[in-house]
PDB file of C-alpha atoms in Angstrom:
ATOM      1  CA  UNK B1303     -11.866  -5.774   4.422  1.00 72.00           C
ATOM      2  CA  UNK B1304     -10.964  -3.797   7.732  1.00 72.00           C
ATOM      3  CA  UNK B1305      -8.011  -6.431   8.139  1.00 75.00           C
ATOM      4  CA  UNK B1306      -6.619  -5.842   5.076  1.00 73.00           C
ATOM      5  CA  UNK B1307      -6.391  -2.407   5.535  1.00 74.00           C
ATOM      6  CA  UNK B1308      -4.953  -2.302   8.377  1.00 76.00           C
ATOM      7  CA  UNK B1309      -2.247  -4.733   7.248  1.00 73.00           C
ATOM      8  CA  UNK B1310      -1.542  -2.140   4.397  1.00 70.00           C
ATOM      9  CA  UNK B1311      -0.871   0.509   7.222  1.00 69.00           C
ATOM     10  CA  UNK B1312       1.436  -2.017   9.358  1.00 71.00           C
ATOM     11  CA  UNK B1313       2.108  -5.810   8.655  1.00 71.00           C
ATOM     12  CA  UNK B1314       0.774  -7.014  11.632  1.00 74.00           C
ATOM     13  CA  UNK B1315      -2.670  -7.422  11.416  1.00 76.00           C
ATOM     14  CA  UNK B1316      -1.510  -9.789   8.166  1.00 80.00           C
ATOM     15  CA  UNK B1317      -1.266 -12.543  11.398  1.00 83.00           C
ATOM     16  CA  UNK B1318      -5.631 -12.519  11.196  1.00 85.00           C
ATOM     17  CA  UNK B1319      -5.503 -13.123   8.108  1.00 87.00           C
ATOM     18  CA  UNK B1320      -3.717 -16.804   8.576  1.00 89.00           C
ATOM     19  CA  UNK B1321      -6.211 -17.377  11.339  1.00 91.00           C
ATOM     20  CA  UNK B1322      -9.124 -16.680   8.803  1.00 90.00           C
ATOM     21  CA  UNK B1323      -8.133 -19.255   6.564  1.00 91.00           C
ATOM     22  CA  UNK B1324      -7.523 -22.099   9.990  1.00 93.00           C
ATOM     23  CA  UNK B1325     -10.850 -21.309  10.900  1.00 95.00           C
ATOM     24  CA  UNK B1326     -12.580 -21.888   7.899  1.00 93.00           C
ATOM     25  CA  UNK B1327     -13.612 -18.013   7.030  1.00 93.00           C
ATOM     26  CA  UNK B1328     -11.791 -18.435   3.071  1.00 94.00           C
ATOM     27  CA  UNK B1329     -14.102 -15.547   1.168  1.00 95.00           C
ATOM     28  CA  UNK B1330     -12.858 -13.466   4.807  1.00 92.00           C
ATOM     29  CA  UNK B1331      -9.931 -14.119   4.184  1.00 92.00           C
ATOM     30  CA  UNK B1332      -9.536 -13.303   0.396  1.00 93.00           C
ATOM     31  CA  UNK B1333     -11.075 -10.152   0.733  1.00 92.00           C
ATOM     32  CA  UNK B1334      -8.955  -8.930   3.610  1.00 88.00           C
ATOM     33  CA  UNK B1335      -5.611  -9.805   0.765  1.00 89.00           C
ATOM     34  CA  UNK B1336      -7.676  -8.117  -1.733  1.00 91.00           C
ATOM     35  CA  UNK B1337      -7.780  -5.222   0.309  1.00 88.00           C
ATOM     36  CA  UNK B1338      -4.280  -5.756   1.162  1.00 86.00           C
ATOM     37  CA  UNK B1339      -3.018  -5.242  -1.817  1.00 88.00           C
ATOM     38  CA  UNK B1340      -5.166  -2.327  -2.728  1.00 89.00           C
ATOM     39  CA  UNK B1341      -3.506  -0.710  -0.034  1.00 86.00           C
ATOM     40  CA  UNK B1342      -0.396  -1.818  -1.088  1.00 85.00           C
ATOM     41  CA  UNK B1343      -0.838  -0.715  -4.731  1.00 88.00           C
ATOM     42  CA  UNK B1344      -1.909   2.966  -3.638  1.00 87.00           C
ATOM     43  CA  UNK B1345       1.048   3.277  -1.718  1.00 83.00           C
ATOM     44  CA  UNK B1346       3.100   2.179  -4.965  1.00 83.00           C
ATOM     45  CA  UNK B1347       1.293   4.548  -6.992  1.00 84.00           C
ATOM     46  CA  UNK B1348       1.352   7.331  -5.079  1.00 81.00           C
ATOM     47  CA  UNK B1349       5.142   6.833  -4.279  1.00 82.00           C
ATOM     48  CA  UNK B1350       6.217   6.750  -7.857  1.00 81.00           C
ATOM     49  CA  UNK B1351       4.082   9.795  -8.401  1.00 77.00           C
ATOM     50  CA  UNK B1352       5.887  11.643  -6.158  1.00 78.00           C
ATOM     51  CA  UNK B1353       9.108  10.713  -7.590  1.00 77.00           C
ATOM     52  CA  UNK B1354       8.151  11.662 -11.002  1.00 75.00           C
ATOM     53  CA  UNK B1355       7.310  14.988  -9.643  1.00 74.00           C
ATOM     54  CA  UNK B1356      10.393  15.379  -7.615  1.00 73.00           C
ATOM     55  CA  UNK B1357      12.498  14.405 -10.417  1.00 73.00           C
ATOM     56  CA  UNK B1358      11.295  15.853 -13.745  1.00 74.00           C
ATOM     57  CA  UNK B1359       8.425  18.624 -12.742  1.00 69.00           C
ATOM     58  CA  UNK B1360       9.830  20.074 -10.521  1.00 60.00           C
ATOM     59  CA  UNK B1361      13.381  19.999 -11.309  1.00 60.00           C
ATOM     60  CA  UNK B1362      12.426  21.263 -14.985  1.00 61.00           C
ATOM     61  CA  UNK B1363      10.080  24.405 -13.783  1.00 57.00           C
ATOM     62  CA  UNK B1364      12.846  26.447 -12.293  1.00 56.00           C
ATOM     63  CA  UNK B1365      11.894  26.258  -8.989  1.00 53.00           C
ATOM     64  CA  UNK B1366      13.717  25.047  -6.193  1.00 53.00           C
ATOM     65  CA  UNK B1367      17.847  25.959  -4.777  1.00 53.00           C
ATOM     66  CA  UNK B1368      19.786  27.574  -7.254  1.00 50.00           C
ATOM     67  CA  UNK B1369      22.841  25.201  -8.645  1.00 51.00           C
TER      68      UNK B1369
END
């Protein structure tokens, strides 16, 4: 699982995973891309979430430079 967050934070570690699967270690293996993609998914959600914010709350609630 550690793998596969770490991958999440930088691609590298995404290299273990491969060598999981030559030596044999499958279930390693697909829980590392499980949490992979977890990681990945957060980031997704979180991004767009911030975007939304950015873009219609904020923008909408007066705030902000004057146009």
């Amino acid at each position: 699982v550690l793998v596969g967050i770490a991958a999440g934070v930088k691609l590298t570690p995404l290299v273990f995973v491969v060598l999981l699967v030559v030596v044999g270690q499958r279930a390693a293996a697909a829980r590392a891309v499980a949490a992979f993609a977890t990681t990945v998914v957060v980031g997704l959600v979180a991004f767009v979430g911030t975007v939304i914010y950015a873009r219609f709350i904020e923008t909408t609630s007066g705030g902000g430079a004057p146009k």
